[in-house]
């Protein structure tokens, strides 16, 4: 630790960004070879004592480290280049430990907060789409505030969740999935998923830990990877106030084409009681329709223009921060107001975030955060086959019915004289057949209050040993009301009211002891930690039906009412340790181990241990002068992660019920057979990677991985002959193999003009290597669906199973005597729901203060059952059904009995209705390419700002989901599924269109 | 490190609670929300009491609509409605899997009850055990008559994890043994009640004798199922059942009480037709059977009770039960049946009036004093059926009973059920025939069963036609069973049978191959239980399709109607 004070001089200077000349606060400056150092202040200025022949090492997150000779100058002006390769990036890894990325033996990819706030989405998870290789983001087509499915490197488990663990500032956060919506809707409204509650304005960065090696220290729940969210702090802030505002308009990105020639009816005849458009050509004559004497013509019948409105989302954020000596403070408030495209629905969210850190003594510092989120949502849309799904109604509503036909019923609460909904058919069947009724009368509302926070103490015990103690919580309560209006057809005709509440609480307490010591070229970092996680979920569900007094929506009002309460608790205790060794900045080795004790496993077998090893070699440090290669690293890792089971699966329980007369109690056994011998499941993964940097213009990161999940806690379909429908067992081996590639380039760098382009590409292959000794197929889809999604031993997760055309030995369709293709009556694999590859291409082009960004992404391979096309063709509403209405359609194929070429001509109605149960016809290639994001931003130059109170002014135009570049699915988005749960993969069904949003961004800094 | 530092550190560590990480979780993983067998409660009794309402075929609305209203009612050609593909014998995988599940869960639940009861004093539980044995047969019989071979687990010995499929013959043999044993138990002097509390027995309120007669009537029903496949066994078991004592009057009827409780507790047909608004139509087959027979004038004061539309077109003469069973059409007031098994897509030449539900007669007994009859009890087994079973046994000379007297008593019992007893004498005397050529007069016949030159009026045709009408609508399962066993009564051939199976659309009513023979095993059984399923298909003796006959169905035809 020698220094030479005799010759020391005081050097001061200013550090700026080479890109925009803005001062950089918080840059770390070290006098090379000494312990002397400092950081720049808010104006980018610093002072340090150094000799003229010494070097200053300047490092800052996101910028290339620079070494500068002090020389004789007493004032230095140093500009730092942005590090586009990000290879020297410091990333947040497991347990919140910041590591130099080059040391890691596994793949981590980060996204900065700015990338999430520009072309923002109400659910921050959606903004990750296309930005991280190996990550698939699938948004539920349930409108604003709906849930999003995140999968990293494929699907590991067959019956459990495949979503990663979300960790915010070191504390796990519940990324709850709304109860999986089934195909029938059943009013299981999508109430959003957990990560979506976090305001993107509060986020500093997101790190994605892709494989078990990265996540090993997070234990049980990290088997599917971890998304680490780091929120902003007030560090290095001289006192700043910023305001940002974002306003966007939403309209459907793509819509299907409908025919406008034929109206309500069947067989070419008008009929006012059918939900189809197989009637005669619309001639404008007055007809007795179910809604009145009206012209038989295509009038205002376009749902997208005549019923839906332009949605708007307005987000405002105010943020204050200040740091004074040993204290930092940050407070942010974000308010979001959304008016959804579906009338009478929308969402608002208020989020308050307070963070403070304090260095109390030289050996003790404190860090604390509290984030409060309040979200209110009105009339979230119904999905799939739910009678109130307006997009379902739109597919079969006769083309001769206009939205204005309902107007006369508005003052009668959209009712007709008999108290039932005004409808375009005489008999309702199970649906209101009235989108106004669905939107204005059958309603729902939910309100969520969420508190996320932590308090941490850091003890510096000696200069090489420190201890961190931390307790954090995630706590939310949800209140959810559903109303079925009096007069509703089919279900709950007397009207009903349902109130559900849910309270979730998870407390994580941990300690982490860290030792760090360097011996010559060898560096050692050792950590030892422990964690206690306790989760408590309580819920109530109360219902009131058959309302004596119409329109009295409360629990007392119904003749029938009931209530159910539920409490679930679990706890996992853990001890873990990690050792990291480094040699001369070239070789790195990480070893971790963790032991968990889980309350949901049998008492005598609730403990499990799992290790990981990772190594990396920066070979450009060992072998210098490798031509254009300026940096090269090889990495490899092996890891195992264990996972516990769900609540209460060890014993059988009865569900008591009373019949309506209250005479006797009946008991129902669970459908699932308990398993007292359950054990933990285990995920094993190997990974290898290569990182290369050619100068500062090209960076490449390639990763290969193989992950196997063994002894999965499976909810296995079992033959009903057993008396149960499911077994909970440990079985199976599901393998995911994949390759990921990240390419960062700067194709053009000329003066003030800069074009940065990066590509994220990944492919994943899934194989169900082994399932169970007797049960070789697992059905993933829930309940009755047109096709079933299965996992079959020897096949892949997500195979789509359904009926196919009967074909002769030459593959020709067999046509029956009526001229209609025959279904072969045997279910077979028709495709697979999972994509073969995902590609994201993002670009930033900047010139002086102007910057333009766009993101195009592509999902290729994978199949989807297009339920919307099935409904819209069998109801004769889609444009593709307009031809051959009068007949003359001869299906290419052979006759069933004689095997001769088919010559029987049929009508379009016979054809489309005849093949509606042949699933093969509706399987489409899910490949699609879309223009995902566009941003155009302008920052006012300093020269102009100096005369104003503003420090920064930035304004821009932002857009998401601009348009579909390529898809085969006839105007429907193949990625708009009806549920984000794994059970609904591979099925599209009367989904809400994906919304295109276009708007403005303004950011002001004071 | 100074002491202050150490103290703060220790306090901090204590606050996190981590050092005590290895503590015992206690009862954390014991479900606080639901009871299990550790509770001080007799779950066997509750489980047995629960089974009646969750058993086939009378089950909660969701499943019943699918398996009963939209399958069995179509296959028996008693009712029609909507445009469901099951009408023309195309399978709906979800519906058949619901049925398969109901049967298997029913058997498993009864096995659990029976095994659970074993732990108690044999004398105390004997009667409860007999009821569980009877009900286990009841549930399994519906299953085997639907699918053919099914898994039928035993309640004795080691629990088999995945019970194998057993042949229909094997299962029927066990049925007879079980029912005989149950009869023996219930015949013994044992005053221990079946249930500790009468209200748990929603069928017979702890009336042991009624259970015994129900048991023997079921024994008779199952015995007569075997007339074509094993005449000797059918005869022996029928005699055994009758001698043990079958139902003796309508007081012995088995009916499942319903309640005005909405979903799954109402009388389901009321919910389907009135609440959900979908007419359950009379079929063309039913119309032909009811028209003309008995020579009684059609009542003209009839109207549709939902729409108040007055009677329009109707036949001149009708079976007096007909206008009680069926109302005139909702829209037109016509009293007529909807064509069976019509796939409208195949018939662009038809006008909507040829198939629209609202233009055909619909179920007519769903109002009681002007309000929806939501608490109509569900018929499980009626005295009249027992009389017709005995009449057939007498006709076949299994017993020495008087076929005519039994037949006429059966018709009278049914007339009483439908509230038209005053017309029974005239009806039974009449030689007027229905559109199948069958008259009600027992002596007006063209021979016992199917002699040459008959024209729809054999004694067997009379008995089965009357039995068919008496089974309407809750017991349509038995009507479908008779149709497969005897091809009786004469019903229309479904217009558009599933072309993958019936490429040639013959309309010969005398060819039993033109009707549906069974329900295909649900697809998911082939997926999740592949090896056992394959053995089941081998036992079935033919491909797993809807026209493969099950064991007791030998493809006989007893229809002698001219067309």
PDB file of N, CA and C in Angstrom, chain A residues 271 363 469 490 493 509 511 567 573 599-600 648 651-654 660 663 665-667 669 673 719-723 725 777 784 801 816 818 820 827 896 910 917, chain B residues 5 9 12-13 16 18 21 23 28-29 31 33 35-38 50 90 94 101 104 108-109 112 161 163 199-200 259 265 275-276 345-346 356 499 523 525 527 529:
ATOM      1  N   UNK A 271     -83.381 -16.295 -40.747  1.00  0.00           N
ATOM      2  CA  UNK A 271     -83.915 -16.910 -39.534  1.00  0.00           C
ATOM      3  C   UNK A 271     -83.480 -16.038 -38.364  1.00  0.00           C
ATOM      4  N   UNK A 363     -18.763   1.568  10.552  1.00  0.00           N
ATOM      5  CA  UNK A 363     -18.933   0.117  10.393  1.00  0.00           C
ATOM      6  C   UNK A 363     -20.380  -0.336  10.251  1.00  0.00           C
ATOM      7  N   UNK A 469     -27.707  -8.053   7.298  1.00  0.00           N
ATOM      8  CA  UNK A 469     -28.925  -8.622   7.870  1.00  0.00           C
ATOM      9  C   UNK A 469     -30.092  -7.938   7.191  1.00  0.00           C
ATOM     10  N   UNK A 490     -79.317 -18.230 -18.672  1.00  0.00           N
ATOM     11  CA  UNK A 490     -78.559 -19.450 -18.391  1.00  0.00           C
ATOM     12  C   UNK A 490     -78.067 -19.515 -16.957  1.00  0.00           C
ATOM     13  N   UNK A 493     -79.588 -16.680 -13.220  1.00  0.00           N
ATOM     14  CA  UNK A 493     -80.597 -15.845 -13.858  1.00  0.00           C
ATOM     15  C   UNK A 493     -81.220 -14.819 -12.937  1.00  0.00           C
ATOM     16  N   UNK A 509     -36.354 -13.396   5.805  1.00  0.00           N
ATOM     17  CA  UNK A 509     -35.335 -12.821   6.676  1.00  0.00           C
ATOM     18  C   UNK A 509     -34.043 -13.535   6.354  1.00  0.00           C
ATOM     19  N   UNK A 511     -29.468 -13.540   6.582  1.00  0.00           N
ATOM     20  CA  UNK A 511     -28.169 -12.957   6.935  1.00  0.00           C
ATOM     21  C   UNK A 511     -27.168 -13.398   5.887  1.00  0.00           C
ATOM     22  N   UNK A 567     -57.028 -20.962   4.343  1.00  0.00           N
ATOM     23  CA  UNK A 567     -55.743 -20.470   4.845  1.00  0.00           C
ATOM     24  C   UNK A 567     -54.656 -21.438   4.408  1.00  0.00           C
ATOM     25  N   UNK A 573     -36.716 -22.995   5.285  1.00  0.00           N
ATOM     26  CA  UNK A 573     -35.514 -22.503   5.953  1.00  0.00           C
ATOM     27  C   UNK A 573     -34.318 -22.933   5.130  1.00  0.00           C
ATOM     28  N   UNK A 599     -41.434 -26.964   4.601  1.00  0.00           N
ATOM     29  CA  UNK A 599     -42.554 -27.447   5.434  1.00  0.00           C
ATOM     30  C   UNK A 599     -43.556 -28.293   4.670  1.00  0.00           C
ATOM     31  N   UNK A 600     -43.567 -28.186   3.331  1.00  0.00           N
ATOM     32  CA  UNK A 600     -44.590 -28.930   2.582  1.00  0.00           C
ATOM     33  C   UNK A 600     -44.160 -30.362   2.273  1.00  0.00           C
ATOM     34  N   UNK A 648     -50.216 -28.958   1.441  1.00  0.00           N
ATOM     35  CA  UNK A 648     -51.179 -29.982   1.873  1.00  0.00           C
ATOM     36  C   UNK A 648     -51.362 -31.148   0.888  1.00  0.00           C
ATOM     37  N   UNK A 651     -51.640 -35.615   2.731  1.00  0.00           N
ATOM     38  CA  UNK A 651     -52.758 -36.369   3.326  1.00  0.00           C
ATOM     39  C   UNK A 651     -54.028 -36.120   2.522  1.00  0.00           C
ATOM     40  N   UNK A 652     -54.937 -37.098   2.556  1.00  0.00           N
ATOM     41  CA  UNK A 652     -56.245 -36.923   1.909  1.00  0.00           C
ATOM     42  C   UNK A 652     -57.188 -36.143   2.820  1.00  0.00           C
ATOM     43  N   UNK A 653     -57.989 -35.311   2.211  1.00  0.00           N
ATOM     44  CA  UNK A 653     -58.972 -34.543   2.984  1.00  0.00           C
ATOM     45  C   UNK A 653     -60.352 -34.681   2.347  1.00  0.00           C
ATOM     46  N   UNK A 654     -61.358 -34.441   3.135  1.00  0.00           N
ATOM     47  CA  UNK A 654     -62.736 -34.434   2.627  1.00  0.00           C
ATOM     48  C   UNK A 654     -63.214 -32.995   2.500  1.00  0.00           C
ATOM     49  N   UNK A 660     -79.083 -28.547  -0.463  1.00  0.00           N
ATOM     50  CA  UNK A 660     -79.799 -27.289  -0.293  1.00  0.00           C
ATOM     51  C   UNK A 660     -80.847 -27.372   0.803  1.00  0.00           C
ATOM     52  N   UNK A 663     -80.395 -31.081   4.912  1.00  0.00           N
ATOM     53  CA  UNK A 663     -80.754 -32.269   5.667  1.00  0.00           C
ATOM     54  C   UNK A 663     -79.559 -33.108   6.055  1.00  0.00           C
ATOM     55  N   UNK A 665     -75.158 -33.826   5.521  1.00  0.00           N
ATOM     56  CA  UNK A 665     -73.872 -33.381   5.007  1.00  0.00           C
ATOM     57  C   UNK A 665     -73.401 -34.396   3.979  1.00  0.00           C
ATOM     58  N   UNK A 666     -72.899 -33.903   2.900  1.00  0.00           N
ATOM     59  CA  UNK A 666     -72.287 -34.807   1.948  1.00  0.00           C
ATOM     60  C   UNK A 666     -70.791 -34.500   1.964  1.00  0.00           C
ATOM     61  N   UNK A 667     -70.002 -35.496   1.669  1.00  0.00           N
ATOM     62  CA  UNK A 667     -68.558 -35.245   1.641  1.00  0.00           C
ATOM     63  C   UNK A 667     -68.012 -35.617   0.281  1.00  0.00           C
ATOM     64  N   UNK A 669     -64.467 -36.315  -1.757  1.00  0.00           N
ATOM     65  CA  UNK A 669     -63.042 -36.543  -1.627  1.00  0.00           C
ATOM     66  C   UNK A 669     -62.327 -35.705  -2.670  1.00  0.00           C
ATOM     67  N   UNK A 673     -55.024 -37.687  -5.364  1.00  0.00           N
ATOM     68  CA  UNK A 673     -54.641 -38.622  -4.318  1.00  0.00           C
ATOM     69  C   UNK A 673     -53.398 -38.092  -3.598  1.00  0.00           C
ATOM     70  N   UNK A 719     -55.776 -42.856 -14.392  1.00  0.00           N
ATOM     71  CA  UNK A 719     -57.044 -43.426 -14.851  1.00  0.00           C
ATOM     72  C   UNK A 719     -58.118 -43.284 -13.776  1.00  0.00           C
ATOM     73  N   UNK A 720     -59.324 -42.891 -14.147  1.00  0.00           N
ATOM     74  CA  UNK A 720     -60.387 -42.728 -13.147  1.00  0.00           C
ATOM     75  C   UNK A 720     -60.682 -44.034 -12.413  1.00  0.00           C
ATOM     76  N   UNK A 721     -60.264 -45.148 -12.984  1.00  0.00           N
ATOM     77  CA  UNK A 721     -60.443 -46.444 -12.323  1.00  0.00           C
ATOM     78  C   UNK A 721     -59.802 -46.482 -10.951  1.00  0.00           C
ATOM     79  N   UNK A 722     -58.830 -45.616 -10.716  1.00  0.00           N
ATOM     80  CA  UNK A 722     -58.178 -45.561  -9.412  1.00  0.00           C
ATOM     81  C   UNK A 722     -59.067 -44.890  -8.379  1.00  0.00           C
ATOM     82  N   UNK A 723     -60.127 -44.244  -8.843  1.00  0.00           N
ATOM     83  CA  UNK A 723     -60.990 -43.519  -7.925  1.00  0.00           C
ATOM     84  C   UNK A 723     -60.569 -42.068  -7.772  1.00  0.00           C
ATOM     85  N   UNK A 725     -58.546 -38.600  -9.950  1.00  0.00           N
ATOM     86  CA  UNK A 725     -58.206 -38.117 -11.284  1.00  0.00           C
ATOM     87  C   UNK A 725     -56.734 -37.761 -11.382  1.00  0.00           C
ATOM     88  N   UNK A 777     -48.470 -40.281 -20.697  1.00  0.00           N
ATOM     89  CA  UNK A 777     -48.974 -39.045 -21.287  1.00  0.00           C
ATOM     90  C   UNK A 777     -49.583 -38.177 -20.198  1.00  0.00           C
ATOM     91  N   UNK A 784     -62.546 -29.185 -20.918  1.00  0.00           N
ATOM     92  CA  UNK A 784     -62.905 -29.523 -22.284  1.00  0.00           C
ATOM     93  C   UNK A 784     -62.404 -28.452 -23.233  1.00  0.00           C
ATOM     94  N   UNK A 801     -52.879 -32.056 -29.583  1.00  0.00           N
ATOM     95  CA  UNK A 801     -53.495 -33.337 -29.878  1.00  0.00           C
ATOM     96  C   UNK A 801     -54.947 -33.103 -30.275  1.00  0.00           C
ATOM     97  N   UNK A 816     -67.260 -37.840 -47.756  1.00  0.00           N
ATOM     98  CA  UNK A 816     -68.432 -38.716 -47.629  1.00  0.00           C
ATOM     99  C   UNK A 816     -69.458 -38.446 -48.741  1.00  0.00           C
ATOM    100  N   UNK A 818     -72.119 -37.005 -48.772  1.00  0.00           N
ATOM    101  CA  UNK A 818     -72.682 -35.660 -48.817  1.00  0.00           C
ATOM    102  C   UNK A 818     -71.713 -34.644 -49.396  1.00  0.00           C
ATOM    103  N   UNK A 820     -68.723 -33.988 -47.939  1.00  0.00           N
ATOM    104  CA  UNK A 820     -68.034 -33.341 -46.813  1.00  0.00           C
ATOM    105  C   UNK A 820     -66.878 -34.225 -46.325  1.00  0.00           C
ATOM    106  N   UNK A 827     -57.633 -39.258 -32.259  1.00  0.00           N
ATOM    107  CA  UNK A 827     -56.834 -38.077 -31.977  1.00  0.00           C
ATOM    108  C   UNK A 827     -55.370 -38.350 -32.268  1.00  0.00           C
ATOM    109  N   UNK A 896     -65.678 -41.831 -50.164  1.00  0.00           N
ATOM    110  CA  UNK A 896     -65.461 -42.764 -49.063  1.00  0.00           C
ATOM    111  C   UNK A 896     -65.671 -44.216 -49.473  1.00  0.00           C
ATOM    112  N   UNK A 910     -72.176 -25.844 -45.927  1.00  0.00           N
ATOM    113  CA  UNK A 910     -71.968 -27.276 -45.690  1.00  0.00           C
ATOM    114  C   UNK A 910     -70.506 -27.563 -45.411  1.00  0.00           C
ATOM    115  N   UNK A 917     -65.464 -29.717 -36.798  1.00  0.00           N
ATOM    116  CA  UNK A 917     -64.939 -30.555 -35.719  1.00  0.00           C
ATOM    117  C   UNK A 917     -63.617 -31.212 -36.106  1.00  0.00           C
TER     118      UNK A 917
ATOM    119  N   UNK B   5     -20.730  -2.977  19.161  1.00  0.00           N
ATOM    120  CA  UNK B   5     -20.846  -3.530  17.822  1.00  0.00           C
ATOM    121  C   UNK B   5     -21.404  -4.962  17.886  1.00  0.00           C
ATOM    122  N   UNK B   9     -25.016  -6.366  16.543  1.00  0.00           N
ATOM    123  CA  UNK B   9     -24.982  -7.466  15.598  1.00  0.00           C
ATOM    124  C   UNK B   9     -25.872  -8.617  16.053  1.00  0.00           C
ATOM    125  N   UNK B  12     -29.545  -7.703  15.821  1.00  0.00           N
ATOM    126  CA  UNK B  12     -29.953  -7.744  14.415  1.00  0.00           C
ATOM    127  C   UNK B  12     -30.166  -9.163  13.955  1.00  0.00           C
ATOM    128  N   UNK B  13     -29.264 -10.036  14.322  1.00  0.00           N
ATOM    129  CA  UNK B  13     -29.341 -11.429  13.926  1.00  0.00           C
ATOM    130  C   UNK B  13     -30.599 -12.093  14.497  1.00  0.00           C
ATOM    131  N   UNK B  16     -33.792 -11.264  12.585  1.00  0.00           N
ATOM    132  CA  UNK B  16     -34.060 -11.969  11.337  1.00  0.00           C
ATOM    133  C   UNK B  16     -34.583 -13.371  11.605  1.00  0.00           C
ATOM    134  N   UNK B  18     -33.121 -16.012  11.569  1.00  0.00           N
ATOM    135  CA  UNK B  18     -32.459 -17.039  10.774  1.00  0.00           C
ATOM    136  C   UNK B  18     -31.706 -18.086  11.587  1.00  0.00           C
ATOM    137  N   UNK B  21     -33.179 -21.454  12.045  1.00  0.00           N
ATOM    138  CA  UNK B  21     -33.698 -21.961  10.781  1.00  0.00           C
ATOM    139  C   UNK B  21     -34.134 -23.418  10.834  1.00  0.00           C
ATOM    140  N   UNK B  23     -35.794 -25.043  12.924  1.00  0.00           N
ATOM    141  CA  UNK B  23     -36.855 -25.403  13.870  1.00  0.00           C
ATOM    142  C   UNK B  23     -37.880 -26.321  13.223  1.00  0.00           C
ATOM    143  N   UNK B  28     -47.702 -27.045  10.371  1.00  0.00           N
ATOM    144  CA  UNK B  28     -47.882 -26.075   9.292  1.00  0.00           C
ATOM    145  C   UNK B  28     -48.452 -26.702   8.024  1.00  0.00           C
ATOM    146  N   UNK B  29     -48.066 -27.936   7.747  1.00  0.00           N
ATOM    147  CA  UNK B  29     -48.560 -28.540   6.513  1.00  0.00           C
ATOM    148  C   UNK B  29     -49.792 -29.429   6.712  1.00  0.00           C
ATOM    149  N   UNK B  31     -53.622 -29.342   6.660  1.00  0.00           N
ATOM    150  CA  UNK B  31     -54.629 -28.454   6.085  1.00  0.00           C
ATOM    151  C   UNK B  31     -55.639 -28.003   7.145  1.00  0.00           C
ATOM    152  N   UNK B  33     -58.184 -26.221   6.610  1.00  0.00           N
ATOM    153  CA  UNK B  33     -59.454 -25.873   5.975  1.00  0.00           C
ATOM    154  C   UNK B  33     -60.412 -27.047   5.816  1.00  0.00           C
ATOM    155  N   UNK B  35     -61.407 -31.342   6.810  1.00  0.00           N
ATOM    156  CA  UNK B  35     -61.177 -32.451   7.736  1.00  0.00           C
ATOM    157  C   UNK B  35     -60.576 -33.660   7.025  1.00  0.00           C
ATOM    158  N   UNK B  36     -59.912 -34.492   7.784  1.00  0.00           N
ATOM    159  CA  UNK B  36     -59.504 -35.783   7.222  1.00  0.00           C
ATOM    160  C   UNK B  36     -59.939 -36.881   8.181  1.00  0.00           C
ATOM    161  N   UNK B  37     -59.488 -38.104   7.913  1.00  0.00           N
ATOM    162  CA  UNK B  37     -59.974 -39.244   8.686  1.00  0.00           C
ATOM    163  C   UNK B  37     -59.665 -39.173  10.175  1.00  0.00           C
ATOM    164  N   UNK B  38     -58.763 -38.254  10.553  1.00  0.00           N
ATOM    165  CA  UNK B  38     -58.443 -38.137  11.977  1.00  0.00           C
ATOM    166  C   UNK B  38     -59.587 -37.467  12.757  1.00  0.00           C
ATOM    167  N   UNK B  50     -73.767 -39.455   0.352  1.00  0.00           N
ATOM    168  CA  UNK B  50     -73.468 -38.487  -0.707  1.00  0.00           C
ATOM    169  C   UNK B  50     -73.579 -39.077  -2.091  1.00  0.00           C
ATOM    170  N   UNK B  90     -71.829 -38.918 -33.343  1.00  0.00           N
ATOM    171  CA  UNK B  90     -70.436 -38.502 -33.285  1.00  0.00           C
ATOM    172  C   UNK B  90     -70.111 -38.300 -31.809  1.00  0.00           C
ATOM    173  N   UNK B  94     -65.218 -34.913 -24.306  1.00  0.00           N
ATOM    174  CA  UNK B  94     -65.399 -34.397 -22.953  1.00  0.00           C
ATOM    175  C   UNK B  94     -66.584 -35.065 -22.274  1.00  0.00           C
ATOM    176  N   UNK B 101     -65.662 -41.005 -15.841  1.00  0.00           N
ATOM    177  CA  UNK B 101     -65.197 -40.533 -14.539  1.00  0.00           C
ATOM    178  C   UNK B 101     -66.257 -40.758 -13.459  1.00  0.00           C
ATOM    179  N   UNK B 104     -66.407 -44.470 -12.568  1.00  0.00           N
ATOM    180  CA  UNK B 104     -65.242 -44.961 -11.844  1.00  0.00           C
ATOM    181  C   UNK B 104     -65.122 -44.346 -10.449  1.00  0.00           C
ATOM    182  N   UNK B 108     -65.207 -46.412  -6.974  1.00  0.00           N
ATOM    183  CA  UNK B 108     -64.116 -46.229  -6.012  1.00  0.00           C
ATOM    184  C   UNK B 108     -64.637 -45.723  -4.673  1.00  0.00           C
ATOM    185  N   UNK B 109     -65.599 -44.811  -4.726  1.00  0.00           N
ATOM    186  CA  UNK B 109     -66.141 -44.281  -3.473  1.00  0.00           C
ATOM    187  C   UNK B 109     -66.859 -45.367  -2.681  1.00  0.00           C
ATOM    188  N   UNK B 112     -64.348 -47.582  -1.106  1.00  0.00           N
ATOM    189  CA  UNK B 112     -63.769 -46.959   0.097  1.00  0.00           C
ATOM    190  C   UNK B 112     -64.713 -47.080   1.274  1.00  0.00           C
ATOM    191  N   UNK B 161     -53.762 -50.550  -7.404  1.00  0.00           N
ATOM    192  CA  UNK B 161     -53.528 -49.144  -7.738  1.00  0.00           C
ATOM    193  C   UNK B 161     -54.283 -48.731  -8.994  1.00  0.00           C
ATOM    194  N   UNK B 163     -56.915 -50.436 -11.286  1.00  0.00           N
ATOM    195  CA  UNK B 163     -57.704 -51.644 -11.546  1.00  0.00           C
ATOM    196  C   UNK B 163     -57.824 -51.944 -13.037  1.00  0.00           C
ATOM    197  N   UNK B 199     -82.448 -39.225   7.666  1.00  0.00           N
ATOM    198  CA  UNK B 199     -82.379 -38.218   6.601  1.00  0.00           C
ATOM    199  C   UNK B 199     -81.172 -38.433   5.689  1.00  0.00           C
ATOM    200  N   UNK B 200     -80.183 -39.239   6.147  1.00  0.00           N
ATOM    201  CA  UNK B 200     -79.059 -39.516   5.257  1.00  0.00           C
ATOM    202  C   UNK B 200     -79.455 -40.437   4.123  1.00  0.00           C
ATOM    203  N   UNK B 259     -84.542 -30.582  -5.140  1.00  0.00           N
ATOM    204  CA  UNK B 259     -84.898 -29.437  -4.324  1.00  0.00           C
ATOM    205  C   UNK B 259     -84.793 -28.199  -5.173  1.00  0.00           C
ATOM    206  N   UNK B 265     -79.329 -29.166  -8.091  1.00  0.00           N
ATOM    207  CA  UNK B 265     -80.238 -29.687  -7.083  1.00  0.00           C
ATOM    208  C   UNK B 265     -81.671 -29.697  -7.604  1.00  0.00           C
ATOM    209  N   UNK B 275     -85.271 -22.920 -17.768  1.00  0.00           N
ATOM    210  CA  UNK B 275     -84.313 -21.887 -17.383  1.00  0.00           C
ATOM    211  C   UNK B 275     -83.362 -21.557 -18.517  1.00  0.00           C
ATOM    212  N   UNK B 276     -82.883 -22.579 -19.195  1.00  0.00           N
ATOM    213  CA  UNK B 276     -81.914 -22.318 -20.241  1.00  0.00           C
ATOM    214  C   UNK B 276     -82.566 -22.084 -21.589  1.00  0.00           C
ATOM    215  N   UNK B 345     -76.508 -29.565 -41.653  1.00  0.00           N
ATOM    216  CA  UNK B 345     -75.518 -29.211 -42.664  1.00  0.00           C
ATOM    217  C   UNK B 345     -75.649 -30.060 -43.932  1.00  0.00           C
ATOM    218  N   UNK B 346     -76.072 -31.316 -43.749  1.00  0.00           N
ATOM    219  CA  UNK B 346     -76.162 -32.207 -44.908  1.00  0.00           C
ATOM    220  C   UNK B 346     -77.431 -31.999 -45.723  1.00  0.00           C
ATOM    221  N   UNK B 356     -86.353 -26.792 -36.911  1.00  0.00           N
ATOM    222  CA  UNK B 356     -86.218 -25.852 -35.804  1.00  0.00           C
ATOM    223  C   UNK B 356     -86.901 -26.368 -34.537  1.00  0.00           C
ATOM    224  N   UNK B 499     -70.534 -40.339 -40.665  1.00  0.00           N
ATOM    225  CA  UNK B 499     -70.166 -41.013 -41.916  1.00  0.00           C
ATOM    226  C   UNK B 499     -68.870 -41.817 -41.824  1.00  0.00           C
ATOM    227  N   UNK B 523     -61.015 -40.490 -25.078  1.00  0.00           N
ATOM    228  CA  UNK B 523     -59.648 -40.413 -25.606  1.00  0.00           C
ATOM    229  C   UNK B 523     -58.586 -40.356 -24.540  1.00  0.00           C
ATOM    230  N   UNK B 525     -58.432 -41.725 -21.816  1.00  0.00           N
ATOM    231  CA  UNK B 525     -58.156 -43.046 -21.261  1.00  0.00           C
ATOM    232  C   UNK B 525     -57.079 -43.725 -22.108  1.00  0.00           C
ATOM    233  N   UNK B 527     -54.891 -42.230 -23.693  1.00  0.00           N
ATOM    234  CA  UNK B 527     -53.642 -41.485 -23.512  1.00  0.00           C
ATOM    235  C   UNK B 527     -52.989 -41.776 -22.173  1.00  0.00           C
ATOM    236  N   UNK B 529     -53.854 -44.137 -19.844  1.00  0.00           N
ATOM    237  CA  UNK B 529     -53.951 -45.491 -19.296  1.00  0.00           C
ATOM    238  C   UNK B 529     -53.786 -46.495 -20.442  1.00  0.00           C
TER     239      UNK B 529
END
